[in-house]
Short mmCIF file of C-alpha atoms and ligand atoms in Angstrom, two decimals:
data_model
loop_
_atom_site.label_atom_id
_atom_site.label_comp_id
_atom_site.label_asym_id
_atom_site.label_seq_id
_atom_site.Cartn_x
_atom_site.Cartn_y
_atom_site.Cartn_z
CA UNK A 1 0.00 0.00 0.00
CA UNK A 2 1.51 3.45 -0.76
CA UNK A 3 0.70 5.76 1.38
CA UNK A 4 1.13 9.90 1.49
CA UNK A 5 2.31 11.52 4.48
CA UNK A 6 1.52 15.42 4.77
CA UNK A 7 3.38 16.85 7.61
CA UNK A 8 2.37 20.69 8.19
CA UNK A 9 4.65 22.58 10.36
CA UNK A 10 4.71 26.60 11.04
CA UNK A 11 6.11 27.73 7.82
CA UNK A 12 7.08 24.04 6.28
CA UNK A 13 5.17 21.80 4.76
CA UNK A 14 6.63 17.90 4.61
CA UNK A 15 6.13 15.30 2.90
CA UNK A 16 6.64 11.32 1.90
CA UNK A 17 5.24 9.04 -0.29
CA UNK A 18 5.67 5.68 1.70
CA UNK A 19 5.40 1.66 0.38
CA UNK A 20 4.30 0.15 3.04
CA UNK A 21 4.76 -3.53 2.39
CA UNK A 22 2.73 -5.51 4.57
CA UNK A 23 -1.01 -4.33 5.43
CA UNK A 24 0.00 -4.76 9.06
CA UNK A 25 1.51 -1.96 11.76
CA UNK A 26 4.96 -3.68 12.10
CA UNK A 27 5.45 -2.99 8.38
CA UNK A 28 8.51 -2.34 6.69
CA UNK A 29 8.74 1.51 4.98
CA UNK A 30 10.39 2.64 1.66
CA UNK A 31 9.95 5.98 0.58
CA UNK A 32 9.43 6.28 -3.22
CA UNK A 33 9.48 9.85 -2.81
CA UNK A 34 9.43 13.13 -0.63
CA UNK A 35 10.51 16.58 0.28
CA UNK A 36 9.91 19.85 1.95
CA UNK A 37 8.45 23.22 0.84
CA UNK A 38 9.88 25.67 3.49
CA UNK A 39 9.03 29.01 4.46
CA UNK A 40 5.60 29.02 3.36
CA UNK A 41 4.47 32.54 3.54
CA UNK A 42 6.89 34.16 1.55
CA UNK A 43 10.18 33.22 -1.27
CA UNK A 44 9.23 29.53 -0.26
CA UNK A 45 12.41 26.41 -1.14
CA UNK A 46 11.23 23.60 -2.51
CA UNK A 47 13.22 19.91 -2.64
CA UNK A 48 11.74 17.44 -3.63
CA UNK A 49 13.36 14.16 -4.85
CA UNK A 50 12.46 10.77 -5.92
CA UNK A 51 13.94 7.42 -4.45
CA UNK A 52 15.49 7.68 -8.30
CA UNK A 53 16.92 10.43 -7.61
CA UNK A 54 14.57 12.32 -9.81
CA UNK A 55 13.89 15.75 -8.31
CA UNK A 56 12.39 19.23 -8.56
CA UNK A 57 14.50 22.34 -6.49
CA UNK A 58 13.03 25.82 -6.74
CA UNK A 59 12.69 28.87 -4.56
CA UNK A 60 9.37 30.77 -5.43
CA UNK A 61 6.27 32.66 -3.68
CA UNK A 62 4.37 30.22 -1.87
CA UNK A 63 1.70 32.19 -0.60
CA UNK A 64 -0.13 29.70 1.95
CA UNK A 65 -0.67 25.97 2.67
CA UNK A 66 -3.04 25.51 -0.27
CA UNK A 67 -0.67 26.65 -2.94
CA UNK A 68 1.84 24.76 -1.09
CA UNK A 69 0.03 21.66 -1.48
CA UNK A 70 -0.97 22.35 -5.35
CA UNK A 71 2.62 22.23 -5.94
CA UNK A 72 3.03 18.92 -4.19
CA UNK A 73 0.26 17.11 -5.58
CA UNK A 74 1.27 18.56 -9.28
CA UNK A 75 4.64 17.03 -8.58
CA UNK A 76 3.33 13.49 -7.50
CA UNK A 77 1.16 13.56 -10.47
CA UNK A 78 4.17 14.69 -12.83
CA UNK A 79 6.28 11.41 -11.06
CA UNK A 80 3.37 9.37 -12.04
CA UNK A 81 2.47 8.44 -8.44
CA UNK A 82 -1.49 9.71 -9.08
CA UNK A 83 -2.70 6.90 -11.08
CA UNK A 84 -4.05 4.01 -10.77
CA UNK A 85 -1.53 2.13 -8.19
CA UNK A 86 -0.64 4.80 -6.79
CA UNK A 87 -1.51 6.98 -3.74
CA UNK A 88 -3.66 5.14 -1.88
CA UNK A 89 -4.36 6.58 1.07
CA UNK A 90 -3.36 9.82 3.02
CA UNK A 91 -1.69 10.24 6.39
CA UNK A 92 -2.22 13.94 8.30
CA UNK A 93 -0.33 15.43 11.32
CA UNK A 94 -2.44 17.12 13.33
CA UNK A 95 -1.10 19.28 15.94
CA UNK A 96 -4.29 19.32 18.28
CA UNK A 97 -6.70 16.65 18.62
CA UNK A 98 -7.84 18.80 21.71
CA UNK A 99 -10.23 17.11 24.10
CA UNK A 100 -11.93 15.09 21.47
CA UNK A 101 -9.34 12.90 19.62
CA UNK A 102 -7.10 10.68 21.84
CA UNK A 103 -6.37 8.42 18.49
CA UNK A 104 -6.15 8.70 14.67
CA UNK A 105 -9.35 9.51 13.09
CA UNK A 106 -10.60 8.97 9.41
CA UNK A 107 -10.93 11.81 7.92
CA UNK A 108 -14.65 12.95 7.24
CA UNK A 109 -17.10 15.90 7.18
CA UNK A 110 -17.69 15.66 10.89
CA UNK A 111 -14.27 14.96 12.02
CA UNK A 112 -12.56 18.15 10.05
CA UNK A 113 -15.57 20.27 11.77
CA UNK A 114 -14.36 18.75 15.15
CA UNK A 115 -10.76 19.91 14.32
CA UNK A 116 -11.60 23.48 13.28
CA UNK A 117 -13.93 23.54 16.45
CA UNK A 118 -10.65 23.06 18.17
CA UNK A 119 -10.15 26.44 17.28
CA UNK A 120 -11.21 28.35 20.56
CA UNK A 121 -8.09 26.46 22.41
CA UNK A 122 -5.79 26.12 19.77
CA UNK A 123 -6.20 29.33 17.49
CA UNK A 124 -2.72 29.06 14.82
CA UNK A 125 -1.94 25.44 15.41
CA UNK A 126 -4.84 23.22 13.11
CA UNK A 127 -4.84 25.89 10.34
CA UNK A 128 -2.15 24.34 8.53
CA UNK A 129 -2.91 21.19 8.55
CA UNK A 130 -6.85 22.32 7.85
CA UNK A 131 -5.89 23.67 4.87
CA UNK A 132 -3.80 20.39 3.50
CA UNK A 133 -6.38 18.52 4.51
CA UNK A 134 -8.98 20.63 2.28
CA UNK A 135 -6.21 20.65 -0.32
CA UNK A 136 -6.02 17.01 -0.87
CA UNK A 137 -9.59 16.29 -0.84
CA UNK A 138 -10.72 18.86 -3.25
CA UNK A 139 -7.48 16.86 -5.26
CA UNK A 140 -8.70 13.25 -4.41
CA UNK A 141 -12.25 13.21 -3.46
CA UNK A 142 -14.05 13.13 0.00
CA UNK A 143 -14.41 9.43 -0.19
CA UNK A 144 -10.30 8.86 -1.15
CA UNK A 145 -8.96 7.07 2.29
CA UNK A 146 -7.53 9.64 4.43
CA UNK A 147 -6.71 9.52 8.52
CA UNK A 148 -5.44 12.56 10.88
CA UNK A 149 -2.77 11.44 13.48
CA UNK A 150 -2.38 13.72 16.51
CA UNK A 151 0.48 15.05 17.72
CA UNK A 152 -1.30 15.77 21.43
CA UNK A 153 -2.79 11.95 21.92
CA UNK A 154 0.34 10.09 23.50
CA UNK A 155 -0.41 12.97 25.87
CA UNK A 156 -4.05 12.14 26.80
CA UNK A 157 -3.81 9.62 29.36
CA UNK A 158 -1.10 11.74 31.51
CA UNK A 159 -2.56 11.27 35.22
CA UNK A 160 -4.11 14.19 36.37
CA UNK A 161 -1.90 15.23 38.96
CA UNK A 162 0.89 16.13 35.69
CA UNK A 163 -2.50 17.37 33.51
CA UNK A 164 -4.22 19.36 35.72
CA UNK A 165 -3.16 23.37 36.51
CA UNK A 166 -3.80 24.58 40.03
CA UNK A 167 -6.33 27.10 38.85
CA UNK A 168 -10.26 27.01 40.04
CA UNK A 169 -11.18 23.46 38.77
CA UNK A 170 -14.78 25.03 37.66
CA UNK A 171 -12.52 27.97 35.03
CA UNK A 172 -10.64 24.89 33.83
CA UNK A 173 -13.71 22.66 32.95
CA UNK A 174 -15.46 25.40 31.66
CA UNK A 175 -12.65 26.20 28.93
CA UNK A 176 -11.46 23.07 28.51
CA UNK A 177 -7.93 24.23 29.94
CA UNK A 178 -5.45 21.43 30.95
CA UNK A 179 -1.84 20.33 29.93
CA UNK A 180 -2.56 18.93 26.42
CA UNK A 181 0.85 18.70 25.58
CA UNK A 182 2.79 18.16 22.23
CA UNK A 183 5.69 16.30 19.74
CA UNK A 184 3.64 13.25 21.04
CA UNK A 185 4.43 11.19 17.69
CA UNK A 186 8.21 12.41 18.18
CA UNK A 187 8.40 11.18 21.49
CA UNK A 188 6.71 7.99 21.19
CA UNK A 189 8.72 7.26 18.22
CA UNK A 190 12.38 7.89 20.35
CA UNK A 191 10.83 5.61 23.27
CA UNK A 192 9.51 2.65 20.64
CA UNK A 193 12.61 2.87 19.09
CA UNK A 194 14.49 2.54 22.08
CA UNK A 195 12.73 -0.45 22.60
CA UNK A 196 13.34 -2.14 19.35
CA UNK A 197 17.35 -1.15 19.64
CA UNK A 198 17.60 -2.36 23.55
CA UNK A 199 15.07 -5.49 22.35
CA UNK A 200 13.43 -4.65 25.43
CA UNK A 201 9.16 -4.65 25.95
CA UNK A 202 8.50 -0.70 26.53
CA UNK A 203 6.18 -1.82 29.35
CA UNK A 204 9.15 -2.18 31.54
CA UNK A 205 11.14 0.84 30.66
CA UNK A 206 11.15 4.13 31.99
CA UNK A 207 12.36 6.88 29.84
CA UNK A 208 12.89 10.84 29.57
CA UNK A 209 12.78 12.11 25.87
CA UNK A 210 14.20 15.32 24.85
CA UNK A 211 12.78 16.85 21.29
CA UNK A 212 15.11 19.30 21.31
CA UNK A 213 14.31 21.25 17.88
CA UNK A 214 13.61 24.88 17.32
CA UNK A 215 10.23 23.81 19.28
CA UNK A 216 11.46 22.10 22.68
CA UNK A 217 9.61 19.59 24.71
CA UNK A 218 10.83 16.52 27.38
CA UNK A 219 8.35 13.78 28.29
CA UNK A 220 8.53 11.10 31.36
CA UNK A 221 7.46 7.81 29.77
CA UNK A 222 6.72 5.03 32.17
CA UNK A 223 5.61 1.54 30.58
CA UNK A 224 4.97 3.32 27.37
CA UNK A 225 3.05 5.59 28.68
CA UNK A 226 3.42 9.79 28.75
CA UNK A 227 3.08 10.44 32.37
CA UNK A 228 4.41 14.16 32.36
CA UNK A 229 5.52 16.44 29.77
CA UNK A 230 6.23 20.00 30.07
CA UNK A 231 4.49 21.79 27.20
CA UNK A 232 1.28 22.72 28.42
CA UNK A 233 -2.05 24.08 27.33
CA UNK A 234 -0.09 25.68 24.54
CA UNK A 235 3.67 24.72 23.30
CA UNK A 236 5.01 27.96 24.57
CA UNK A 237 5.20 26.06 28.17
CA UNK A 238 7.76 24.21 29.29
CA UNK A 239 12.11 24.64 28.08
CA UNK A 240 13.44 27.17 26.61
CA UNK A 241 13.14 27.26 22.77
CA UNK A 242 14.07 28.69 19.41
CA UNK A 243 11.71 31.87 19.82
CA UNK A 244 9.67 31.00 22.66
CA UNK A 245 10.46 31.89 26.42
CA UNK A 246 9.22 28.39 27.60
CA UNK A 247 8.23 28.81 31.53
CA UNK A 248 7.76 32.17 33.06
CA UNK A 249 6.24 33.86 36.38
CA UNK A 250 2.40 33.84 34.94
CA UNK A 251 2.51 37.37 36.38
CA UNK A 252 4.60 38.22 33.65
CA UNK A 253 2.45 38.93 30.42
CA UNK A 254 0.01 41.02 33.06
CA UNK A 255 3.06 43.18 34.36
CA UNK A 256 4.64 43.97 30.81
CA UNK A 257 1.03 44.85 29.35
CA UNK A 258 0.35 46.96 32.00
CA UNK A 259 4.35 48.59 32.30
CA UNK A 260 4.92 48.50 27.91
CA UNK A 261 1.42 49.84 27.60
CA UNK A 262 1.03 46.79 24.88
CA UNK A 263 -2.28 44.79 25.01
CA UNK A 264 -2.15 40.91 26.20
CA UNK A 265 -1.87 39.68 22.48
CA UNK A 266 1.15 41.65 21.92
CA UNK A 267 3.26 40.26 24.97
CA UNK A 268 1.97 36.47 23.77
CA UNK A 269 3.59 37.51 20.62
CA UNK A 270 7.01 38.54 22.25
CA UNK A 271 6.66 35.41 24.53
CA UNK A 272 6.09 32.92 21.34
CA UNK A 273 7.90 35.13 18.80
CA UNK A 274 10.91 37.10 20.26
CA UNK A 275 11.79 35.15 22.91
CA UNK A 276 13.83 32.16 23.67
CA UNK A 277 17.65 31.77 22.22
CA UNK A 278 16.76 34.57 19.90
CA UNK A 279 15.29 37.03 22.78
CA UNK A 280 18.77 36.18 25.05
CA UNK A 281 20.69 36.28 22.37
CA UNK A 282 19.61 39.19 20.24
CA UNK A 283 20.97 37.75 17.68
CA UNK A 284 19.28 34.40 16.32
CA UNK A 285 17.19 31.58 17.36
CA UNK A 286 19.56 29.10 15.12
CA UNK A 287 21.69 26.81 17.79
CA UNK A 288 24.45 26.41 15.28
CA UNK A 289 24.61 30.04 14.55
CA UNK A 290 24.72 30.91 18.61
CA UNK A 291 26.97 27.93 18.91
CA UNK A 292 29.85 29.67 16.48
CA UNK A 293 29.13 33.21 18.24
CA UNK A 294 29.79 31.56 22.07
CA UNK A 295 32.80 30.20 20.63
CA UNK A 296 33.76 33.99 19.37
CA UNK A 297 33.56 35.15 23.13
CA UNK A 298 29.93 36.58 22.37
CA UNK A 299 28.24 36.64 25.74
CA UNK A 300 24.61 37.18 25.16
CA UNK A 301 25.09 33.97 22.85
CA UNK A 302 26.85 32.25 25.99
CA UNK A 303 24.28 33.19 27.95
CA UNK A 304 21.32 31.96 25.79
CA UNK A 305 22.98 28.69 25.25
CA UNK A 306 23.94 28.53 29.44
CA UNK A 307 19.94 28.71 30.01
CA UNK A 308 19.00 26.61 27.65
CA UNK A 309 21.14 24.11 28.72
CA UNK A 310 20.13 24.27 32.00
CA UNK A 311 16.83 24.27 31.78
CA UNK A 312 16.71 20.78 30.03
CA UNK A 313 18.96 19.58 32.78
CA UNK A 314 16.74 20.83 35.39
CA UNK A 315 13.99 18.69 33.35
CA UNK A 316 15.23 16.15 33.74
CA UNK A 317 15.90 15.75 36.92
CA UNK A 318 12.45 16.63 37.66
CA UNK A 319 11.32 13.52 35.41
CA UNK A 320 13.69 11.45 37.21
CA UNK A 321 11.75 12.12 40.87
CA UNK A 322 8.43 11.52 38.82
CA UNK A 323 9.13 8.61 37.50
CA UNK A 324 11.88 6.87 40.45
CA UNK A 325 15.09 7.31 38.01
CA UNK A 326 15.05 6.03 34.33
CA UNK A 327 16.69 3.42 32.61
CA UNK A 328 17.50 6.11 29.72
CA UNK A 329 17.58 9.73 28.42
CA UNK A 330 17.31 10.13 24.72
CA UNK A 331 17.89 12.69 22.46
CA UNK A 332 16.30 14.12 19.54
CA UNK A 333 15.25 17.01 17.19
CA UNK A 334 17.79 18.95 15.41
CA UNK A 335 19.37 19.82 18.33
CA UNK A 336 19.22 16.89 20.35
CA UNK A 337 20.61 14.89 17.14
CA UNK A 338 23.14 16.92 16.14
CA UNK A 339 24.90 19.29 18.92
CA UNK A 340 27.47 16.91 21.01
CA UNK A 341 28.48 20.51 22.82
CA UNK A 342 24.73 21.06 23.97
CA UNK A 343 23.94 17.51 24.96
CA UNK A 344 27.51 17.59 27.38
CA UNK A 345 26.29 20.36 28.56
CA UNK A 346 22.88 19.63 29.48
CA UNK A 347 24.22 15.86 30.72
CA UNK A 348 27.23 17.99 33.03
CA UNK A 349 27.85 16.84 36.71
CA UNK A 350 24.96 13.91 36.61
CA UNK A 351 27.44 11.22 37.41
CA UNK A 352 25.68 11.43 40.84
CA UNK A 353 22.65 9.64 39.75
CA UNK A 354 24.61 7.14 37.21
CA UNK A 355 24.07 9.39 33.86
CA UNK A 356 28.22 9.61 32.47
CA UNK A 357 28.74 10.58 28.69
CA UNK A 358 31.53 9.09 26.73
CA UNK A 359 33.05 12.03 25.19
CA UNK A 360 34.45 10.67 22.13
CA UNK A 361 31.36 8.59 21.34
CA UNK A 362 29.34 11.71 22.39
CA UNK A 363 31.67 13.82 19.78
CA UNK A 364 31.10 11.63 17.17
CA UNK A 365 27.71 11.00 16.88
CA UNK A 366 26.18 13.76 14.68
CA UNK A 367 22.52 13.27 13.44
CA UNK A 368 23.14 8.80 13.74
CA UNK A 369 21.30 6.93 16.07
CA UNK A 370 23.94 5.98 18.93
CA UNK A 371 24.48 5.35 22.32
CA UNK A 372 26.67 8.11 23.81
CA UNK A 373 26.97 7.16 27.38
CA UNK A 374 29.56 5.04 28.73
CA UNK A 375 29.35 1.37 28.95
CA UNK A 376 29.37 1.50 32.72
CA UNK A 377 26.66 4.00 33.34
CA UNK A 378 23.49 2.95 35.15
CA UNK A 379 21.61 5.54 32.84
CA UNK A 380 21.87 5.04 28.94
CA UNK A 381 21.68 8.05 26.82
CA UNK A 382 20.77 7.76 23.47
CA UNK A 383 20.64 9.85 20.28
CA UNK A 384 18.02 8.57 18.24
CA UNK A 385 17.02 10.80 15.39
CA UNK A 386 13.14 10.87 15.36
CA UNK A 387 11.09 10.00 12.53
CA UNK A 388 7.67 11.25 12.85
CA UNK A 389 6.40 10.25 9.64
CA UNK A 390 6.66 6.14 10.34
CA UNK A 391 4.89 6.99 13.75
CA UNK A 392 1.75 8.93 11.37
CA UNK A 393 2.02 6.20 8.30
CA UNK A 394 1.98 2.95 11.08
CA UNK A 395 -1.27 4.70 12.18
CA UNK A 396 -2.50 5.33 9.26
CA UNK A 397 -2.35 1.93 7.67
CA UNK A 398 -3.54 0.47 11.13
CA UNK A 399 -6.26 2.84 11.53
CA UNK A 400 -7.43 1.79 7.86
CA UNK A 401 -7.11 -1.87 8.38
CA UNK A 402 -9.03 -1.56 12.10
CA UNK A 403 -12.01 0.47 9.87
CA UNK A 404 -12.05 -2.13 7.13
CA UNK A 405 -12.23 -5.24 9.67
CA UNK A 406 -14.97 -3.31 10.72
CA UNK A 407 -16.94 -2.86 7.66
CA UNK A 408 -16.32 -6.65 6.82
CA UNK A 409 -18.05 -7.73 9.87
P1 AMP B 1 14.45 21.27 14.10
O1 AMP B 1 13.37 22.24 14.50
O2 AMP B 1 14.31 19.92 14.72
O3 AMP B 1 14.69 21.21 12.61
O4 AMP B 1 15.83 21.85 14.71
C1 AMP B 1 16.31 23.13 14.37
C2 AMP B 1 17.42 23.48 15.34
O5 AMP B 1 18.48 22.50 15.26
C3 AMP B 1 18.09 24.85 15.05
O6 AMP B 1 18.29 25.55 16.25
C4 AMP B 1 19.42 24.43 14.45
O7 AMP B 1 20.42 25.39 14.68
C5 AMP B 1 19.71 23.19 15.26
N1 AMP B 1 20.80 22.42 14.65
C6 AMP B 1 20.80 21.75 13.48
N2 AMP B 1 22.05 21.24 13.23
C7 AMP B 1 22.83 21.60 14.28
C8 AMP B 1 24.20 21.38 14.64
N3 AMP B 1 25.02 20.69 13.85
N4 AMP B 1 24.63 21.90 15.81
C9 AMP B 1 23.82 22.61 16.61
N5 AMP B 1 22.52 22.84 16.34
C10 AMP B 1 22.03 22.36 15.20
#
């Protein structure tokens, strides 16, 4: 079964055609094609590329999602991947599934209602992936097999002491407020790898996963299971990240309102937008680029890369007393998978509680899945470079094959 992954992000939009070769979840994946439109919005980069090595590499206005995902589906159908044989069903990230969706979905009439209804509590996050959605059935038809996978449902069974803010209970039910939190298909993906690499069952592992990325998140996984994670209602909770401030004092966005003379929209703007490495730093929100400036004496970078650093650390200690210690930490994201400096720095001075890197094997492991710790540490730490899109097309096919068992009956 070939199967189309759309992956929206906040100015990208991803894709993969995927051969799926058994109709079962434990399949085995080869990508006949794929690629990434990036910053949708404005002079969008397009590369796309066939397992051939066939491919199209243009920079050009890309308005919005929709004309984003005309130029993907006019590239499929150019590669020949449109007829008969070939797309046969459609995988979606969704960022929220909200309160409603604690699994993939099949994509219908009611269930892309549900989603926009999701608006109220998640305003910018579904619009993307809205609009690809729309995109590829006005391409393929409302009946052509399509299934959303949400990026908040490894979240949804986090116990309610980790999902539940200390604010009047009868405010929270009301507005549907609680810690949704996100990368959920990221995070699974790093702990069911783990599992597969250490060929042990995930049931008896405790793990803390780091997505370190331009958006940051860790998650406590016990059994399997998300049992705390630190973005919150919103991904603008939690570590520090590219742009975003991550925790503050919730008296904060009241103070600078009042003190800037700015109304509440603006500060959530400086908070998501002009914060993070970028607000420290002043200069970027790019890890590399603040990386190269530290090493130039620059110490706003320094400082930027100091708090970030810590701030992880301090996660994951917390995740430790949550969860009684761990038998890993892994790493992933762009960060995670490809900074050795940041990853020594967040894993500094642990020895205490049996987490040791190996240096070397630390410094060598750039964007390859590897274990970096020494051999005689009681914690492993991993790099394991995350794969979102054979979390969303396993889901998809199962999700499929679950409906069609169904039907049969
Ligand atoms: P992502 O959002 O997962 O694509 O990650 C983007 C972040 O990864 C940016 O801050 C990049 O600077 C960072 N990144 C990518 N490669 C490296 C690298 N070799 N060293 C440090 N940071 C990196």
């Amino acid at each position: 079964m070939n199967v189309l992954i759309i992956n929206c992000g906040s100015s990208t939009l991803k894709f993969k055609v995927m051969e799926t070769r058994h109709d079962t979840p434990s399949c085995h994946e080869r990508i006949l094609a794929g690629g990434i439109i990036d910053r949708i919005g404005g002079q969008g980069e397009i590369r796309f590329k066939t397992e051939d090595g066939e491919d199209l590499r243009e920079v050009r206005e890309v308005k919005d999602y929709e004309i984003a995902s005309d130029i993907m589906f006019d590239w499929i159908e150019s590669i020949g991947l449109m007829k008969p044989g070939g797309i046969e069903a459609v995988g979606h990230r969704v960022v929220h599934g909200g309160y409603r969706f604690v699994e993939p979905a099949i994509i219908d009439d009611e269930v892309i209602d549900a989603i926009e209804a999701m608006r109220n509590i998640a305003p910018l996050h579904n619009d993307p992936s809205l609009k690809a959605i729309r995109s590829a059935r006005a391409r393929l038809g409302p009946h052509f097999p399509m299934v959303a996978v949400f990026d908040t449902a490894f979240h949804c069974n986090m116990p309610e002491s980790a999902s539940r803010y200390a604010i009047p209970i009868e405010l929270a039910d009301k507005h549907r407020i609680r810690r949704y939190g996100f990368h959920g298909l990221a995070h699974r993906f790093m702990a069911e790898r783990y599992a597969i690499i250490t060929e042990r069952p995930l049931k008896e592992l405790r793990l803390v996963t780091l997505q370190l990325g331009n958006g940051c998140s860790a998650t406590a996984i016990d059994g399997g299971r998300s049992v705390d994670t630190s973005m919150g209602f919103t991904p603008l909770e939690g570590l520090m990240m590219g742009t975003r401030s991550g925790d503050v004092d919730p008296h904060l966005p009241g103070f600078l309102a009042r003190h800037e003379g700015v109304d509440i929209e603006e500060v959530e703007d400086w908070l998501n937008r002009r914060s993070g490495l970028l607000g420290v730093s002043g200069h970027s929100n790019d890890m590399r680029e603040l990386l190269g400036k530290k090493s130039k004496g620059d110490l706003r970078a320094s400082l930027a890369v100091e708090i970030f650093c810590y701030r992880a650390k301090k996660q994951i200690g917390a995740y430790f007393a949550a969860i009684g210690g761990a038998d890993a930490v892994i790493f992933g994201g762009g960060i995670g998978e490809n900074s050795p400096e940041v990853r020594a720095r967040i894993c500094a001075g642990m020895e205490w509680c049996g987490l040791a890197l190996d240096e070397d094997i630390n410094a060598g492991t750039i964007g390859s899945e590897n274990r970096i710790s020494k051999d005689s540490a009681r914690i492993h730490v991993y790099v394991i470079p995350v794969d979102e899109e054979a979390v969303i097309v396993r889901d998809t096919v199962l999700c499929l094959h679950i409906i069609n068992r169904h039907l049969r009956r």
